[in-house]
mmCIF file of C-alpha atoms in Angstrom:
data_model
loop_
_atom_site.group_PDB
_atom_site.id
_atom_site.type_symbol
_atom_site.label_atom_id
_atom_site.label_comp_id
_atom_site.label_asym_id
_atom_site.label_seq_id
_atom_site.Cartn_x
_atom_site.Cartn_y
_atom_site.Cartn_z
ATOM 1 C CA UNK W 1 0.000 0.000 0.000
ATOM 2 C CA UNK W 2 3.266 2.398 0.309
ATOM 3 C CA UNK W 3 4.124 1.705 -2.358
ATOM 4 C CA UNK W 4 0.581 2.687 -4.410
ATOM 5 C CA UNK W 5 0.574 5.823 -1.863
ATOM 6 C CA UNK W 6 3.853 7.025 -3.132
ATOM 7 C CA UNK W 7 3.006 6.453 -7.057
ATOM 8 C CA UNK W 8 -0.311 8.351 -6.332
ATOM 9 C CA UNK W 9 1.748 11.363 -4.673
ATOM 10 C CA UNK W 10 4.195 11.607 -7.354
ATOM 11 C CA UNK W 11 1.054 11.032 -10.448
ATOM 12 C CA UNK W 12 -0.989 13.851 -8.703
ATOM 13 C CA UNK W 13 1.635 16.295 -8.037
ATOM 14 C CA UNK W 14 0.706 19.685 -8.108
ATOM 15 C CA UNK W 15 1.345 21.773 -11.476
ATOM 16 C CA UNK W 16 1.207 24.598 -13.025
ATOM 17 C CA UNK W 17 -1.293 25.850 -15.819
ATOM 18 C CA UNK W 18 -0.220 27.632 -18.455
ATOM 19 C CA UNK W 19 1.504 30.912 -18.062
ATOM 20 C CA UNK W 20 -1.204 32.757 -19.469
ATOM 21 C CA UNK W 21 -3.452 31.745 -16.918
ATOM 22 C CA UNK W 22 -3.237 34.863 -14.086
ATOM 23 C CA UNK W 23 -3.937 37.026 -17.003
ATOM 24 C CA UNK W 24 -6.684 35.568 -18.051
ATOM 25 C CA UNK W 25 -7.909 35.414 -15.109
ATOM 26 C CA UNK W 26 -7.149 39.176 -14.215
ATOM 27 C CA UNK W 27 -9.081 39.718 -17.750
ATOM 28 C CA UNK W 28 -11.597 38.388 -16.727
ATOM 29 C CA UNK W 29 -11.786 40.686 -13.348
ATOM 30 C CA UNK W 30 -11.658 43.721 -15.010
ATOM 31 C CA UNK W 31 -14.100 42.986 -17.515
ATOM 32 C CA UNK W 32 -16.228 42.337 -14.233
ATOM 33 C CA UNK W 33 -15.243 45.183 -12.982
ATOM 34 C CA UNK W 34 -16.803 47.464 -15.570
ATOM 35 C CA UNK W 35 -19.590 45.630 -15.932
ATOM 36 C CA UNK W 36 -20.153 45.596 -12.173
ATOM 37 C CA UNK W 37 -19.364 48.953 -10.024
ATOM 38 C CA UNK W 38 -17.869 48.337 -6.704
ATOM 39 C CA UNK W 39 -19.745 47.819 -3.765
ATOM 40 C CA UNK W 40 -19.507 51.438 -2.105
ATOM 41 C CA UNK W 41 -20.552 52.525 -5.917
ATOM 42 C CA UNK W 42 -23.489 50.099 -6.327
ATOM 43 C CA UNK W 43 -24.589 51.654 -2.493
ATOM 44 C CA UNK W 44 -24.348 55.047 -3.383
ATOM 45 C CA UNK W 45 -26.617 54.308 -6.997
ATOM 46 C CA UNK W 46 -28.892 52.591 -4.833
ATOM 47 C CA UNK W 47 -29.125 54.910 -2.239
ATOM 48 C CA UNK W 48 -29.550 57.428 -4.910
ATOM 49 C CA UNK W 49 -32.540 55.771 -6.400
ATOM 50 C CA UNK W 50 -34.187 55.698 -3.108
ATOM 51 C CA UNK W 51 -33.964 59.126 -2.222
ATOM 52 C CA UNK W 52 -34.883 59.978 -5.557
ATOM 53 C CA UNK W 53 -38.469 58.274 -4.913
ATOM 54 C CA UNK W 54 -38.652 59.423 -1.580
ATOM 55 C CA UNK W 55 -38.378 63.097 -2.685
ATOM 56 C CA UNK W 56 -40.220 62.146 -5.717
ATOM 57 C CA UNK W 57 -43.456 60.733 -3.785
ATOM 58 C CA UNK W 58 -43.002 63.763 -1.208
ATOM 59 C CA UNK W 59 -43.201 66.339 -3.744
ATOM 60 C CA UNK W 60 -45.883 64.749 -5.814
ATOM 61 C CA UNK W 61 -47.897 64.113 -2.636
ATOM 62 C CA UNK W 62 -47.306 68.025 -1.621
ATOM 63 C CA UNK W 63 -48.455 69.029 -5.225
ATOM 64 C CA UNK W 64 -51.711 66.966 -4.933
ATOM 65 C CA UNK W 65 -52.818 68.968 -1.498
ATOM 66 C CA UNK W 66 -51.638 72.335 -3.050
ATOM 67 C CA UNK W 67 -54.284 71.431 -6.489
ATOM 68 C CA UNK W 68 -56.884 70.003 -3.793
ATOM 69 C CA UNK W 69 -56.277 73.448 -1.807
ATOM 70 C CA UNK W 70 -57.031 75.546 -5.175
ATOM 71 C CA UNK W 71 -60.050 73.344 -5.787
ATOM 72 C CA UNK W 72 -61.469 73.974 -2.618
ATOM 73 C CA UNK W 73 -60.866 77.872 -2.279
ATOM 74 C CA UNK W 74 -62.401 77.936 -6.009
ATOM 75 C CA UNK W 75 -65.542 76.444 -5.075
ATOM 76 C CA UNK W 76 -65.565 78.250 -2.063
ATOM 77 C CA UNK W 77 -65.722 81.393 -3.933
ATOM 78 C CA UNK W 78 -68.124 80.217 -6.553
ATOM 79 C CA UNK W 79 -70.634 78.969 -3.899
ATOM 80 C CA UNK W 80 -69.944 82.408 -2.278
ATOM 81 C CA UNK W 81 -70.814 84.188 -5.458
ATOM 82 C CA UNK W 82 -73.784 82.258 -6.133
ATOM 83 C CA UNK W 83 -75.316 83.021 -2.835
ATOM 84 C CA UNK W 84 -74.369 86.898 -3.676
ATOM 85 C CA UNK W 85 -76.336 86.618 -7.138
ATOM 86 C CA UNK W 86 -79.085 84.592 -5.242
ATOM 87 C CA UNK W 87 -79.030 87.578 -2.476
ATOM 88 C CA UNK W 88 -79.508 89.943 -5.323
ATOM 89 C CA UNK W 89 -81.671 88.381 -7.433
ATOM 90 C CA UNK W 90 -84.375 87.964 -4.553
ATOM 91 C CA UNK W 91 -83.919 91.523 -3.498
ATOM 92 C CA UNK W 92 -84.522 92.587 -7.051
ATOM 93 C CA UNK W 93 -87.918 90.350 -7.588
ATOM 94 C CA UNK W 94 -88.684 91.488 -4.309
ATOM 95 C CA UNK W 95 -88.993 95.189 -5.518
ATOM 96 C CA UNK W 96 -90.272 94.016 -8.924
ATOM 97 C CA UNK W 97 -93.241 92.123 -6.535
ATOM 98 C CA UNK W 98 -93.473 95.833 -4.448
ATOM 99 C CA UNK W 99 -93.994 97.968 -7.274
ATOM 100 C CA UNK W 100 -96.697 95.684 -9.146
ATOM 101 C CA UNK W 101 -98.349 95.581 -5.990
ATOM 102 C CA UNK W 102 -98.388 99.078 -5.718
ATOM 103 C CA UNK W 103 -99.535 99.443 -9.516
ATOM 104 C CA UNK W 104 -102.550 97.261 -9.000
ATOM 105 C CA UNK W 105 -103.910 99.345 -6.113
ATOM 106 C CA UNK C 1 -5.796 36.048 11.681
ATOM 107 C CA UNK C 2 -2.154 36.294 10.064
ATOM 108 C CA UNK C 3 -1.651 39.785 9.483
ATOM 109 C CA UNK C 4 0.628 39.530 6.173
ATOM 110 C CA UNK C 5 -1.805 37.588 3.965
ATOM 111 C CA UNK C 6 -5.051 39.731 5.712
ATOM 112 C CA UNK C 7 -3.051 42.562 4.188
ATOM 113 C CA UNK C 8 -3.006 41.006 0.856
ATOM 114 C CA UNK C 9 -6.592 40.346 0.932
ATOM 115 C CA UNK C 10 -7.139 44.010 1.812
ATOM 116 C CA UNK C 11 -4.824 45.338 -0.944
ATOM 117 C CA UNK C 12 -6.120 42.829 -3.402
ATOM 118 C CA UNK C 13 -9.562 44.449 -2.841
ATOM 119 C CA UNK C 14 -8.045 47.685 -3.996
ATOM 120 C CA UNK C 15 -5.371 46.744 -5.961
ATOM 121 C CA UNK C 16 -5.293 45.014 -9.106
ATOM 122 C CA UNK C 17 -1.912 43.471 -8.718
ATOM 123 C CA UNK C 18 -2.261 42.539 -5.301
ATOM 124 C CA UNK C 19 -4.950 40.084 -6.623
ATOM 125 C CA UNK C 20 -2.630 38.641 -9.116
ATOM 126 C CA UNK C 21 -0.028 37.894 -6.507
ATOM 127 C CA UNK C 22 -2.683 35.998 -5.136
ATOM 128 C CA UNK C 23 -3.585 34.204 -8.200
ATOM 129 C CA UNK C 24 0.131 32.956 -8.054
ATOM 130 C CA UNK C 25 0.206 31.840 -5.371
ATOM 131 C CA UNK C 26 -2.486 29.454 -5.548
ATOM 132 C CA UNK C 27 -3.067 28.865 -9.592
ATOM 133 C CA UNK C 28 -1.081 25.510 -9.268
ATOM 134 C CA UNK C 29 -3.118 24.112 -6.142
ATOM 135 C CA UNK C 30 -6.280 25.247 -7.838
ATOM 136 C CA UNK C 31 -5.347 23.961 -11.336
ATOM 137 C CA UNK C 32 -4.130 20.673 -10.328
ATOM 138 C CA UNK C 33 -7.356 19.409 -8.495
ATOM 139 C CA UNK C 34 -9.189 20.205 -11.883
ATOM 140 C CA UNK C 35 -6.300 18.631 -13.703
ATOM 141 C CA UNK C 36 -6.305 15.476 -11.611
ATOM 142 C CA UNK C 37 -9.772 15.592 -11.623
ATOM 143 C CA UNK C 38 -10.774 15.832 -15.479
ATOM 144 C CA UNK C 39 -7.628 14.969 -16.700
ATOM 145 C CA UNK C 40 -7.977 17.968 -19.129
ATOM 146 C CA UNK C 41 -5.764 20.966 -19.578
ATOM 147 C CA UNK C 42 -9.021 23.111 -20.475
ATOM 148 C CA UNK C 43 -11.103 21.885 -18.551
ATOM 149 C CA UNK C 44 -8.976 22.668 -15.176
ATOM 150 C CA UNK C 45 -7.933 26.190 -16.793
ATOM 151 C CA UNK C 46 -11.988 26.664 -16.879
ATOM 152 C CA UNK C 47 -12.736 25.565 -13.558
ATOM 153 C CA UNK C 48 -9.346 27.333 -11.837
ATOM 154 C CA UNK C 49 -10.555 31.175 -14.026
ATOM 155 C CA UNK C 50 -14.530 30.244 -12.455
ATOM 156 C CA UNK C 51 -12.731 29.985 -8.889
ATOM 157 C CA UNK C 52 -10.257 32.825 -9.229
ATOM 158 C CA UNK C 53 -13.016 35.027 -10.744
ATOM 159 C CA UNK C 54 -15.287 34.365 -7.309
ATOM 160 C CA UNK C 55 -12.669 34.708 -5.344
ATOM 161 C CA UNK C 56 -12.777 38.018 -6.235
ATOM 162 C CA UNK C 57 -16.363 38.161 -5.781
ATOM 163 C CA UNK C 58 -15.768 37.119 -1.969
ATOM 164 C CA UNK C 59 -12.595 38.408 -1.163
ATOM 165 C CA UNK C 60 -14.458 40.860 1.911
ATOM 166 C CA UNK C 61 -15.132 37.444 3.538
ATOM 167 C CA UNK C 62 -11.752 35.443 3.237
ATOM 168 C CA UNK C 63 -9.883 35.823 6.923
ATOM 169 C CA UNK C 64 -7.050 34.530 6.856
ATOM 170 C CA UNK C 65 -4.126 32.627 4.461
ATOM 171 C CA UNK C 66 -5.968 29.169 6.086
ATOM 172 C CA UNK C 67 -9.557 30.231 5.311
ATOM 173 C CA UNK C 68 -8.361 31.182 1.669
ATOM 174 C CA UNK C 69 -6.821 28.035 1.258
ATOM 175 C CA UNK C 70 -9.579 26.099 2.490
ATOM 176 C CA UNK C 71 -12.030 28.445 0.478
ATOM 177 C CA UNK C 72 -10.214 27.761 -2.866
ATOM 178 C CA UNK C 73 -10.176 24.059 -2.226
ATOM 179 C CA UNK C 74 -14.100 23.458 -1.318
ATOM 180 C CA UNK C 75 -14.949 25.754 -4.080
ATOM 181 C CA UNK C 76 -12.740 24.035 -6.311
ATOM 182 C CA UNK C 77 -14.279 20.630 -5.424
ATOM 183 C CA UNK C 78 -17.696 21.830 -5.696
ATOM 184 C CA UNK C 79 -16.772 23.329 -9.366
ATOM 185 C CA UNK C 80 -15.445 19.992 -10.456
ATOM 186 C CA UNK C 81 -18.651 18.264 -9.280
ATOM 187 C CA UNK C 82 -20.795 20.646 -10.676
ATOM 188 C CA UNK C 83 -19.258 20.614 -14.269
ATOM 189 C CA UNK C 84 -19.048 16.426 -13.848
ATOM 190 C CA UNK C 85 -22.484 16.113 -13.617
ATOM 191 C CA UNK C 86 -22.951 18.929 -16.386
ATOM 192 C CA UNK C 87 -20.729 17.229 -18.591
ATOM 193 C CA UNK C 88 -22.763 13.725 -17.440
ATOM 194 C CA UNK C 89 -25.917 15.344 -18.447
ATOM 195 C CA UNK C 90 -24.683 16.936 -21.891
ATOM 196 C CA UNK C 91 -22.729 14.154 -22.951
ATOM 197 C CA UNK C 92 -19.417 16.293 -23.154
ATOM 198 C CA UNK C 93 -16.202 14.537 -24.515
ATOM 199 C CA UNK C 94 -13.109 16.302 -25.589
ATOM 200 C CA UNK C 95 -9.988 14.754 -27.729
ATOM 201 C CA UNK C 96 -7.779 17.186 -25.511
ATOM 202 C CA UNK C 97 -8.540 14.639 -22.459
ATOM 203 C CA UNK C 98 -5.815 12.733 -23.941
ATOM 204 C CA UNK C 99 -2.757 12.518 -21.426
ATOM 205 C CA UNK C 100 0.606 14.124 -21.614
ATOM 206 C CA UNK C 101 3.246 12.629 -21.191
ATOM 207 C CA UNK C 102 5.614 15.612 -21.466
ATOM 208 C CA UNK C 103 3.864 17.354 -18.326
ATOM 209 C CA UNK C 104 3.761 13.472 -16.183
ATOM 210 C CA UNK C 105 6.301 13.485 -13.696
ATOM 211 C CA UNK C 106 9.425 11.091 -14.846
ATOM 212 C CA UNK C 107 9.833 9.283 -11.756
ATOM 213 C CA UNK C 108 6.971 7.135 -12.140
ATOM 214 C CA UNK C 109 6.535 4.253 -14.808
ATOM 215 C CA UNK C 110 4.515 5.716 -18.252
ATOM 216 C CA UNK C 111 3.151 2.211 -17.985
ATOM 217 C CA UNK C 112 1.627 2.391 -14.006
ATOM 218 C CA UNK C 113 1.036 6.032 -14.653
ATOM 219 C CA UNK C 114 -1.853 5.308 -17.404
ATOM 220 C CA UNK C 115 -2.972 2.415 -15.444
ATOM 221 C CA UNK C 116 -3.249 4.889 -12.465
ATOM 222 C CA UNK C 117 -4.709 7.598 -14.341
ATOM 223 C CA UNK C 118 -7.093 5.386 -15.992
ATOM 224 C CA UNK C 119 -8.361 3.565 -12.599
ATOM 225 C CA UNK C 120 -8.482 7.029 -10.824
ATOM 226 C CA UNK C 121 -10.983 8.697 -13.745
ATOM 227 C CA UNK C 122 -12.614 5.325 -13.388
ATOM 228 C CA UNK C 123 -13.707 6.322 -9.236
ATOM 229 C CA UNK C 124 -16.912 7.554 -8.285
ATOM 230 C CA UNK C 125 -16.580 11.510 -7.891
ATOM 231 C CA UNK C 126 -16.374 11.786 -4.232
ATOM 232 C CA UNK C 127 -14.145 8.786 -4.356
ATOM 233 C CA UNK C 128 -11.692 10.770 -6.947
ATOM 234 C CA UNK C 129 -11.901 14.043 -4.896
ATOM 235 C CA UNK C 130 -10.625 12.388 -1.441
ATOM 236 C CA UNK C 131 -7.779 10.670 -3.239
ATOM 237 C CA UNK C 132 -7.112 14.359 -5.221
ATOM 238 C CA UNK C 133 -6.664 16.266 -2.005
ATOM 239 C CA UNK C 134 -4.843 13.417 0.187
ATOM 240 C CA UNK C 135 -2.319 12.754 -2.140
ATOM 241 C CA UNK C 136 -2.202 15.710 -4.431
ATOM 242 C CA UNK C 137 -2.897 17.837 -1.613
ATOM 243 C CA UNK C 138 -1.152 15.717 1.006
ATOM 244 C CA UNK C 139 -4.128 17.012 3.361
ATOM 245 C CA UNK C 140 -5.040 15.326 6.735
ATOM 246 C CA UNK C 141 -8.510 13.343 6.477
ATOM 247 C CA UNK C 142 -10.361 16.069 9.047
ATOM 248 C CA UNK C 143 -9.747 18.382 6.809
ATOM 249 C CA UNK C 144 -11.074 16.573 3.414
ATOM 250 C CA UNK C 145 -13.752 16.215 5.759
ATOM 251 C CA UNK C 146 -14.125 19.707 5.965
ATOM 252 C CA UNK C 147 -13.465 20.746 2.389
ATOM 253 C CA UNK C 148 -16.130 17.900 1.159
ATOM 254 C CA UNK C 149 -18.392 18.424 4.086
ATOM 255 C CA UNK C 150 -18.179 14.518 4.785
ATOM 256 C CA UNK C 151 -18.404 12.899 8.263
ATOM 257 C CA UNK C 152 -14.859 11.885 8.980
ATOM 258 C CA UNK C 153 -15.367 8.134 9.247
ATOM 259 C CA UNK C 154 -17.034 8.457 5.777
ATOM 260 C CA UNK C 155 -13.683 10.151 4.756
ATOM 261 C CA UNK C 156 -11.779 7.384 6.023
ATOM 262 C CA UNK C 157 -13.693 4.330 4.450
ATOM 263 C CA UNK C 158 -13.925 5.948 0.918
ATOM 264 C CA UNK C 159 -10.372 6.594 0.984
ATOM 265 C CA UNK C 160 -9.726 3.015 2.211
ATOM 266 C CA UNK C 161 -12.159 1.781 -0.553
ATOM 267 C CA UNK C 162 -10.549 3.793 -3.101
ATOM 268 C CA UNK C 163 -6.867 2.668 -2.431
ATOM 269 C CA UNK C 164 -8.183 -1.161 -2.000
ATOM 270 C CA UNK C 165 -10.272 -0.483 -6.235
ATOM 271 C CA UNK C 166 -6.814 1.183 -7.291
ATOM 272 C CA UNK C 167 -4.488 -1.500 -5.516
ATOM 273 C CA UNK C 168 -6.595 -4.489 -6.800
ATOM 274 C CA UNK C 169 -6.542 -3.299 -10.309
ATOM 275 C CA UNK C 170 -2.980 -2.006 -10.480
ATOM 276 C CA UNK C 171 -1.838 -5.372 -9.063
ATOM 277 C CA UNK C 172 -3.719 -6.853 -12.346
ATOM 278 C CA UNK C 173 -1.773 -4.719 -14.529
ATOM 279 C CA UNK C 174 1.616 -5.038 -12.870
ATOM 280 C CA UNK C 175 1.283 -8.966 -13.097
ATOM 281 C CA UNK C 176 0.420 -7.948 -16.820
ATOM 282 C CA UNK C 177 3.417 -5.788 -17.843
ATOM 283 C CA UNK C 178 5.481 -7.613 -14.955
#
C-alpha cells in the first residue's frame, strides 16, 4: 500500500497551468469590474434611487394637497358668489313684486 | 488572523496586482485538483478562471491565508462536481482529455502512470476528490472532511475503498506488464 501511496503522490503532483493563466484570469476581473461597479458605488446608486423616490413621492404628494387646496378655495368662492347673485336676485324680484303691488292698487 | 496575507486580501480588494499575486500563489493548487480531476488541460484552466473570478467576488469574507486556502479548495471541489455532472448530463467529450506525457512526472513508470490515471478517472466523484486532495494535496482526512463536508469516518472508508479499487486493479496490470 506504500508503495501505491507514493506512485499516487508523485502522479498527482501539483502543477502549473499555463503561463497565461493569471492574465486571463485578471481579464476576466476587469471585464467584471466594468460591468459591475464596486460595492460602495453600487450603495451610493442605490441609495440614490431611493432618495430619488422618496423626494419624488413627497413632492408629488405636496403638489396633490396644493391642487386640492385651489379646488377647494375655487368652489368656495363660486358657492360664495352664487349666494351673492341669489341675495340679489331675490332683493330685485322682491322690488319688482313691491312695485306691481303698488300698480294694481 | 495572520496579518501579512489579511493585508493582501485588503490590498487585493483595492489593488489590481495585489490580486494577481494571489492568483500565483495558488493557480497551481487550484489547477491541479481540476487537472487530476478531469484529466484535461481546459477543462482545469476553466474551472481554476470560475474559482479565481469568485474569489474576487468574496474576497471581503476570506480571513485569513488558512480560510483562503480552504475556500479555494471546497470551491474548487464543488466546481469539479458541478461541471461532472454537467458534462454527465450533456454528454461532453473532448480529444484534448488525452494525457501528456511531457507534463507526467518522470519518476513514475509511463506504464503504471496510465494504469493509475485510468483507474483514478474510473472512481466515483467523491471517491476521486478524497484521493485528489490526500495525495495531491497531502491534506489530513479532518480536513477533506471539511473541504467535502463529509463525516470523517465516511472520509476514512472511501479513501480506504478507493486505495483497496486502485491497488486491486494495479496489481492486475503489474502482473500484466510484470
Amino acid at each position: 500500500m506504500a508503495e501505491l501511496e507514493d506512485d499516487l503522490k508523485q502522479w498527482l503532483a501539483r502543477r502549473d497551468p499555463s503561463d497565461a493563466f493569471t492574465e486571463k484570469v485578471m481579464g476576466r476581473v476587469r471585464n467584471q469590474g466594468r460591468r459591475r461597479p464596486p460595492v460602495l458605488a453600487r450603495w451610493v446608486i442605490a441609495g440614490s434611487i431611493a432618495a430619488s423616490l422618496v423626494m419624488g413621492g413627497y413632492f408629488w404628494r405636496e403638489q396633490e394637497r396644493a391642487d386640492r387646496a385651489r379646488g377647494m378655495k375655487a368652489r368656495d368662492e363660486l358657492v360664495q358668489a352664487l349666494e351673492i347673485t341669489s341675495a340679489k336676485l331675490e332683493k330685485a324680484r322682491a322690488i319688482v313684486l313691491q312695485s306691481l303691488k303698488e300698480k294694481s292698487l | 488572523m495572520e496579518n501579512a496575507s489579511r493585508k493582501l486580501v485588503e490590498a487585493a480588494l483595492a489593488n489590481e496586482d495585489a490580486f494577481a499575486a494571489i492568483v500565483d500563489r495558488h493557480k497551481a493548487m487550484v489547477y491541479s485538483i481540476g487537472y487530476n480531476f478531469f484529466q484535461s488541460r481546459d477543462t482545469a484552466e476553466d474551472i481554476g478562471q470560475d474559482v479565481f473570478l469568485e474569489l474576487f467576488r468574496h474576497l471581503t469574507s476570506i480571513e485569513s491565508d488558512v480560510h483562503l486556502t480552504h475556500w479555494l479548495r471546497q470551491a474548487t471541489t464543488r466546481k469539479c462536481i458541478d461541471h461532472a455532472r454537467w458534462r454527465k448530463s450533456h454528454r461532453v467529450t473532448t480529444l484534448e482529455e488525452a494525457p501528456e506525457p511531457s507534463v507526467r512526472p518522470a519518476a513514475v513508470d509511463p506504464f503504471m502512470a496510465g494504469a493509475l490515471r485510468e483507474r483514478i478517472q474510473a472512481l466515483p466523484e467523491r471517491k476521486r476528490l478524497v484521493v485528489i486532495l490526500r495525495f495531491q494535496e497531502e491534506m489530513e482526512l479532518e480536513e477533506i472532511a471539511g473541504v467535502l463536508e463529509m463525516p470523517l469516518n465516511t472520509v476514512k472508508s472511501t479513501l480506504h475503498r478507493a486505495l483497496q479499487v486502485l491497488k486491486r486493479r494495479l496489481s492486475v496490470v503489474r502482473s500484466t506488464y510484470g
